[in-house]
Coordinates of C-alpha atoms in Angstrom, one line a residue:
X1 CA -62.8 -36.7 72.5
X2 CA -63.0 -39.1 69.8
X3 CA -60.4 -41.6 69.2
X4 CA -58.8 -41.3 65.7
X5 CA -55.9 -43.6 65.9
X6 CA -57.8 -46.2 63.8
X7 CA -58.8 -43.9 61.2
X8 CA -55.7 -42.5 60.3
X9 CA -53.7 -45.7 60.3
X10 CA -56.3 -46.4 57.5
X11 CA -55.9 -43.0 56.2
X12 CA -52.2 -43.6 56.0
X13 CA -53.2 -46.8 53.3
X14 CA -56.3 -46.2 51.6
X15 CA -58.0 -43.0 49.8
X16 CA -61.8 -42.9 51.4
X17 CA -64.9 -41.1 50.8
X18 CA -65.7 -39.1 54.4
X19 CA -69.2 -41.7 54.3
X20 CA -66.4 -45.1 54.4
X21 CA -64.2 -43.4 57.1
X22 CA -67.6 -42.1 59.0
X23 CA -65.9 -38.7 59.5
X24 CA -66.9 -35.4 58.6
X25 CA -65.4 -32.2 57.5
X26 CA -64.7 -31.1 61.2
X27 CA -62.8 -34.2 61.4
X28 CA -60.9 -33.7 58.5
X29 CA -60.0 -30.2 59.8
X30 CA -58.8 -31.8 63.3
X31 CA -56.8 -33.9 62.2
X32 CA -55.0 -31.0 59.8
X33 CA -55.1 -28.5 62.5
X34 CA -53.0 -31.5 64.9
X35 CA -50.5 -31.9 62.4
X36 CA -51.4 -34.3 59.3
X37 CA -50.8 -33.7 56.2
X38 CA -54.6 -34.8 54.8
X39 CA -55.0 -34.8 50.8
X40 CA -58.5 -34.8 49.5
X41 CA -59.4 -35.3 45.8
X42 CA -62.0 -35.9 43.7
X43 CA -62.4 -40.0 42.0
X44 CA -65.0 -40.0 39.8
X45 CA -64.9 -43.8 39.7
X46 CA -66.8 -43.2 43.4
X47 CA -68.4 -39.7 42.2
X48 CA -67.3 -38.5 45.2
X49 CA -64.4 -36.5 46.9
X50 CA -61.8 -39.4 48.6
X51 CA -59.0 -38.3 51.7
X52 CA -55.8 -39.5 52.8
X53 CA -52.7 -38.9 54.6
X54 CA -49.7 -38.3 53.2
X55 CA -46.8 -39.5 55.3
X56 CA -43.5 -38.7 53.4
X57 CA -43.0 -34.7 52.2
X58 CA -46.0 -33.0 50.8
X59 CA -47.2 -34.8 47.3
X60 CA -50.1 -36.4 46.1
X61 CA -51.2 -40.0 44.4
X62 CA -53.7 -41.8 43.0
X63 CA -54.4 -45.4 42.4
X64 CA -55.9 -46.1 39.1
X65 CA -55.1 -49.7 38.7
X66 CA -53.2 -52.9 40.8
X67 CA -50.3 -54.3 39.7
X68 CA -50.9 -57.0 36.9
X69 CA -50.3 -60.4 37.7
X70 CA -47.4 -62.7 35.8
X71 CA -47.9 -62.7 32.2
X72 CA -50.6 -59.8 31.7
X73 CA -50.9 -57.3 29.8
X74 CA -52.9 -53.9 29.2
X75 CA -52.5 -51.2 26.9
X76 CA -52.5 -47.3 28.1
X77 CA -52.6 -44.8 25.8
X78 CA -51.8 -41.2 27.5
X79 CA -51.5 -37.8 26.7
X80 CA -49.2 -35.9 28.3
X81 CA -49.3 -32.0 28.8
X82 CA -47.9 -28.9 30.8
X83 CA -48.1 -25.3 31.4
X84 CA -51.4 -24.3 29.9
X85 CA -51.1 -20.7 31.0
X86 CA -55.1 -19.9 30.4
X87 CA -56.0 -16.6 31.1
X88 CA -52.8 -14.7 29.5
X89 CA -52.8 -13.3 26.4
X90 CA -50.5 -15.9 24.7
X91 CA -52.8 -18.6 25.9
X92 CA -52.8 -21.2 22.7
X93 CA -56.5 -22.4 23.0
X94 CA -56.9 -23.0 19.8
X95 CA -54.0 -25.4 19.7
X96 CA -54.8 -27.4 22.7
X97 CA -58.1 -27.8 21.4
X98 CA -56.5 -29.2 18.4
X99 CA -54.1 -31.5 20.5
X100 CA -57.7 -32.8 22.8
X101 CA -59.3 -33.3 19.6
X102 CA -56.3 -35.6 18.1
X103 CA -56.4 -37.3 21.4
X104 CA -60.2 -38.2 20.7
X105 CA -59.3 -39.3 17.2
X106 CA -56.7 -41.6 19.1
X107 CA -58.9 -43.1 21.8
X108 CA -56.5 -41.7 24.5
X109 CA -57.9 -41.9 28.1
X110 CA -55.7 -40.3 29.9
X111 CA -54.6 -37.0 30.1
X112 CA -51.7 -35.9 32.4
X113 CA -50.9 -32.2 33.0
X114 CA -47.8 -31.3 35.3
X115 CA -48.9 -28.0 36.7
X116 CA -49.6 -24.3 35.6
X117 CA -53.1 -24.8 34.3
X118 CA -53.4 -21.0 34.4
X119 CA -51.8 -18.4 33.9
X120 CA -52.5 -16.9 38.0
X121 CA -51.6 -13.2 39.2
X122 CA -49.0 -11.7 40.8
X123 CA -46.2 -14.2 39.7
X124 CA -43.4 -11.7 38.6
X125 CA -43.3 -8.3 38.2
X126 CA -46.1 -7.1 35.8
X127 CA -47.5 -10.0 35.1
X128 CA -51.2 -8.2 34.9
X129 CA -49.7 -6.9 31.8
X130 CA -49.8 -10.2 30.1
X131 CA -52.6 -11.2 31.4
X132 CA -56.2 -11.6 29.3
X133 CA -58.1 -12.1 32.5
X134 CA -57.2 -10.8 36.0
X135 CA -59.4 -13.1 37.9
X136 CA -59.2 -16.7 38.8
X137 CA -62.2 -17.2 38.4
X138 CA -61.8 -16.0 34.3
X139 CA -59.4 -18.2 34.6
X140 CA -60.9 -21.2 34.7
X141 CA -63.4 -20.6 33.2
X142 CA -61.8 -20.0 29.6
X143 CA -59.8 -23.4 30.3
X144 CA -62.9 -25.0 31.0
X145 CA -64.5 -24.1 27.8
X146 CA -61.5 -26.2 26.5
X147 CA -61.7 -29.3 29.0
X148 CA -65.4 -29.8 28.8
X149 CA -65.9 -30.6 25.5
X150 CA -64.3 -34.0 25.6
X151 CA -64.5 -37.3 28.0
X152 CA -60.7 -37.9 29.2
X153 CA -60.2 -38.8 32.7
X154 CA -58.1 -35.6 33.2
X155 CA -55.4 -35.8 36.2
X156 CA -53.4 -32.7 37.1
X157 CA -50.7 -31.8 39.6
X158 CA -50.2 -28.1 40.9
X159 CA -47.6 -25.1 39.6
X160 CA -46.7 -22.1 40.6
X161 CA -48.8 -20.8 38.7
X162 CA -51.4 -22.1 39.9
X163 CA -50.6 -21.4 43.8
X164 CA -50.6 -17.7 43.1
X165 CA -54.0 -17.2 44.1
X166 CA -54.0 -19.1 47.3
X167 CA -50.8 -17.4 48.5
X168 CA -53.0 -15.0 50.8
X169 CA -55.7 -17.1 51.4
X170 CA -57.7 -16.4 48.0
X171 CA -59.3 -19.3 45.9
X172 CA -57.7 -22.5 44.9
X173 CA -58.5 -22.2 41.2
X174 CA -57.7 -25.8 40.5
X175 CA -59.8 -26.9 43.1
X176 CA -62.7 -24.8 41.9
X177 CA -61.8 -26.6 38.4
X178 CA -62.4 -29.8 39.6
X179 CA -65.5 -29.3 41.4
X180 CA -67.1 -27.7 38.4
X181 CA -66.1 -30.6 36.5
X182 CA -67.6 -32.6 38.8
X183 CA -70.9 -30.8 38.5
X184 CA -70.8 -31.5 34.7
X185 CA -69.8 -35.3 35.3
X186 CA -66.8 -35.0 34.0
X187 CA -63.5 -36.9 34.8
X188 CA -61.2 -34.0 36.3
X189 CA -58.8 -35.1 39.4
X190 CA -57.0 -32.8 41.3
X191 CA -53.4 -33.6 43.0
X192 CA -52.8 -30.7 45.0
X193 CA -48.8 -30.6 45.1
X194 CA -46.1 -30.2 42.9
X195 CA -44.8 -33.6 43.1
X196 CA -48.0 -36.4 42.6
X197 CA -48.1 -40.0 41.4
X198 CA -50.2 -42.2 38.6
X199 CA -49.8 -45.2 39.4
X200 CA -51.3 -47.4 36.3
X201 CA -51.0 -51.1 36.7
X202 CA -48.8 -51.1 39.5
X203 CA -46.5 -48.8 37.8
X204 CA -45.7 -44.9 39.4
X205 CA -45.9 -42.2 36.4
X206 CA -44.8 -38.8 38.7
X207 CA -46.0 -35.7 37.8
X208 CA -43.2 -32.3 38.7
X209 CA -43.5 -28.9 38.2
X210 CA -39.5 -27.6 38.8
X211 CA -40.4 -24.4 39.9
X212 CA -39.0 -21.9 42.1
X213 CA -37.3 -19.6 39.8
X214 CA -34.1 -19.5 38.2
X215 CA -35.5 -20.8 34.7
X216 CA -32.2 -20.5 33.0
X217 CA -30.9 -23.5 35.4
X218 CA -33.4 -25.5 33.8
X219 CA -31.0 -28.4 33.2
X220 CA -29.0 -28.4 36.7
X221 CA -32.4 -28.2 38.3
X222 CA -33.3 -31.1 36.4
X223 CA -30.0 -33.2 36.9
X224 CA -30.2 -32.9 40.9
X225 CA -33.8 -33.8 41.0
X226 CA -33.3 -36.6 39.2
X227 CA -29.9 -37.6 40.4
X228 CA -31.6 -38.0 44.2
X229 CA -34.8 -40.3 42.3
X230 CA -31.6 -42.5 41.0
X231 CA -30.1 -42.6 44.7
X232 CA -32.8 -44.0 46.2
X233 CA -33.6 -47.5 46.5
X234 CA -33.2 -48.6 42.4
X235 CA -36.4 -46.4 41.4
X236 CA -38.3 -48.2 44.1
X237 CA -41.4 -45.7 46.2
X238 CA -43.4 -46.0 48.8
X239 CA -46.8 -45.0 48.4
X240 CA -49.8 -45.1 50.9
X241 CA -47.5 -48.2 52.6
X242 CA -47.1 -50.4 49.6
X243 CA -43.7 -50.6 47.3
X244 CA -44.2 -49.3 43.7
X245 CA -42.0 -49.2 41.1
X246 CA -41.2 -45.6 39.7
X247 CA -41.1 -45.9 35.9
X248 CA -42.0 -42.5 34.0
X249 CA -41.4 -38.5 35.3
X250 CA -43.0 -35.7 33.6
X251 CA -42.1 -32.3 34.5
X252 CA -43.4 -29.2 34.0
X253 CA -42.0 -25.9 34.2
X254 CA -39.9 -24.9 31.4
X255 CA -41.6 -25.0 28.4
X256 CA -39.8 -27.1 26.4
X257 CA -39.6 -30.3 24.7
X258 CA -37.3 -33.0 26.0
X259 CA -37.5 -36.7 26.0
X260 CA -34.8 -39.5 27.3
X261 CA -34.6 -42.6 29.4
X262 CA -32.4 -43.2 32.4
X263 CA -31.5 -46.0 34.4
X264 CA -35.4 -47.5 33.3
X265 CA -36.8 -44.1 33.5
X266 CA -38.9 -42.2 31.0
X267 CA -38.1 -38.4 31.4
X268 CA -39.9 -36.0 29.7
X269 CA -40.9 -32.4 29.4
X270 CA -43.7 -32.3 27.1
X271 CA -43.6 -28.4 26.0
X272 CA -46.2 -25.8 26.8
X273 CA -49.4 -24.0 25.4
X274 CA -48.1 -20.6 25.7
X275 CA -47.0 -19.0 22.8
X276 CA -43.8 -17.2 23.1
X277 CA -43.6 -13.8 24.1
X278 CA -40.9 -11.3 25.2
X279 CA -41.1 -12.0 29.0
X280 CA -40.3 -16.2 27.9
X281 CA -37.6 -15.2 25.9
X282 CA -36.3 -12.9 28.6
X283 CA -36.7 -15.9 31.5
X284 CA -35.0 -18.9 28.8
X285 CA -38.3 -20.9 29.0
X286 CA -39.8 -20.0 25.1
X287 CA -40.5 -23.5 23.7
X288 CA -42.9 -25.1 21.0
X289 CA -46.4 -25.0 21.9
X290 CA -48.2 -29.1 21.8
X291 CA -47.7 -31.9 23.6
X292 CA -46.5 -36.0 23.6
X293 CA -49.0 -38.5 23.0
X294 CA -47.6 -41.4 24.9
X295 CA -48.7 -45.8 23.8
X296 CA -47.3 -47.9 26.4
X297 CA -47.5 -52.1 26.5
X298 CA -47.3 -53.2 30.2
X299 CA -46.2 -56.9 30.9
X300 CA -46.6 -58.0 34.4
X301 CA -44.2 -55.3 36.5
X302 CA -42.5 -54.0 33.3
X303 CA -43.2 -51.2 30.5
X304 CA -42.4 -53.6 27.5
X305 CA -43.5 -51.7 24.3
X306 CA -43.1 -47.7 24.1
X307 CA -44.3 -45.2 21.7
X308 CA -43.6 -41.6 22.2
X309 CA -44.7 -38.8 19.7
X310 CA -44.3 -35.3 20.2
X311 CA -47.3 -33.6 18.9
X312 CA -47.8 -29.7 17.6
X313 CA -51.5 -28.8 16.4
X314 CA -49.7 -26.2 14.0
X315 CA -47.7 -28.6 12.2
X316 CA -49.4 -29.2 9.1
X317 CA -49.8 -32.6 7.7
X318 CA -49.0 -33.9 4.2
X319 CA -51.8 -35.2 2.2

């Protein structure tokens, strides 16, 4: 039997192509089927799918860039979006083509999206109803026609939503998402949990989808998921062994626009692309359709300049 205590202490620290850890898919599903919580995702800085461990509760991360040295300084501009719903029948498309195309016009390079990509099946109680197309596989396909047309580096985290099909073993749409992206050579990376972290310049930007029902309880949901980030260790995580510093959450889920900062926190809920119909009305999550275009200044370990601006394609501009 092959020995692969040396591999998954490196697992534990570093996000690998299967050709760097010399393992292969049979590997992979050992060391899932013994008990290891094993992320895989695609990084198309390598072009290639890259797998980890994940030692603390089930989420997801990515490294995109080290922590700046004393005195730097870089620039991110983000934009930062949630519950697409494609494939119902008050999918906005037009309007989050809009908001990509204003992102282009900005020279954003990242796009964040905290969960419910699509719009899934078998949710709640006649959801076919609402639904424009039944099949994941329509699905992402209409949100692709979307995705595809611009260069972002495009890094998503899962919703309920989203889940739906897998909860008997059917596709992971998301997952099929990314690959096809792939195919195309296009930026599209995959965190497959409801809680995942950015971590630009040494700085964590979370991604959360609240889920689990109970939408009217949007705010105490909110308050006790943030009150337990506040508890623990002065915004300080551990990812893949190394101490971050937690400095921005998005969440998804509720379909509205919100926006304050906490004990050096950025919260935000940056709305929804799902126009409002009687069932979001009925469930308290209606909310405006766009998103929040994000310019950030960081300064060695600290966010130093901040611009946040909530956008909505249907606004219409003077002059």
């Amino acid at each position: 039997m092959k020995n692969y205590s040396k591999v998954v202490e490196k697992m534990k620290s570093k996000q690998l192509t299967l050709k760097q850890l010399k393992l292969t898919m049979e590997d992979i599903n050992y060391l899932r089927d013994n008990g290891y919580n094993v992320k895989e995702q695609y990084d198309p800085r390598v072009e290639d799918y890259v797998y980890y461990i994940v030692t603390s509760g089930d989420t997801a991360y990515i490294k995109i860039s080290d922590p700046l040295k004393q005195g730097q300084e870089v620039k991110l501009k983000l934009l930062e979006i949630s519950d697409l719903h494609c494939g119902c029948r008050n999918f906005d498309k037009q309007g989050l083509d809009r908001t990509l195309q204003e992102a282009q016009s900005r020279g954003v390079e990242y796009v964040h999206i905290s969960g419910d990509l699509i719009d899934g099946f078998g949710v709640y109680r006649g959801q076919e109803n609402n639904l424009k197309h039944n099949k994941a596989i329509e699905q992402i396909n209409e949100l692709m026609a979307v995705l595809e047309k611009y260069d972002f580096w495009y890094i998503a985290s899962m919703g309920n939503h989203d889940q739906s099909f897998c909860m008997k073993g059917g596709l992971d749409p998301i997952k099929y998402l990314e690959a096809k992206m792939a195919k195309k050579g296009k930026r599209f990376t995959y965190l497959s949990a409801y809680e995942a972290n950015i971590i630009h310049a040494g700085i964590v930007f979370r991604l959360i989808h609240l889920s689990g029902g109970a939408a009217r309880a949007a705010s105490y949901k909110v308050q006790v998921y943030l009150s337990r980030v506040f508890e623990s260790n002065l915004n300080d995580v551990e990812i893949g062994g190394k101490i971050y510093n937690l400095r921005s959450i998005q969440a998804g889920h509720f379909h509205t626009f919100y926006s304050l900062s906490m004990s050096g926190i950025r919260i935000i809920m940056p709305g929804n692309f799902q126009h409002d119909g009687d069932l979001e009305k009925r469930m308290g999550i209606s909310g405006k359709t766009g998103g929040i275009f994000t310019e950030l200044t960081i300064i060695g370990d600290k966010i130093a300049r901040e611009k946040i601006e909530f956008f909505d394609p249907w606004e219409r501009k003077e002059g």
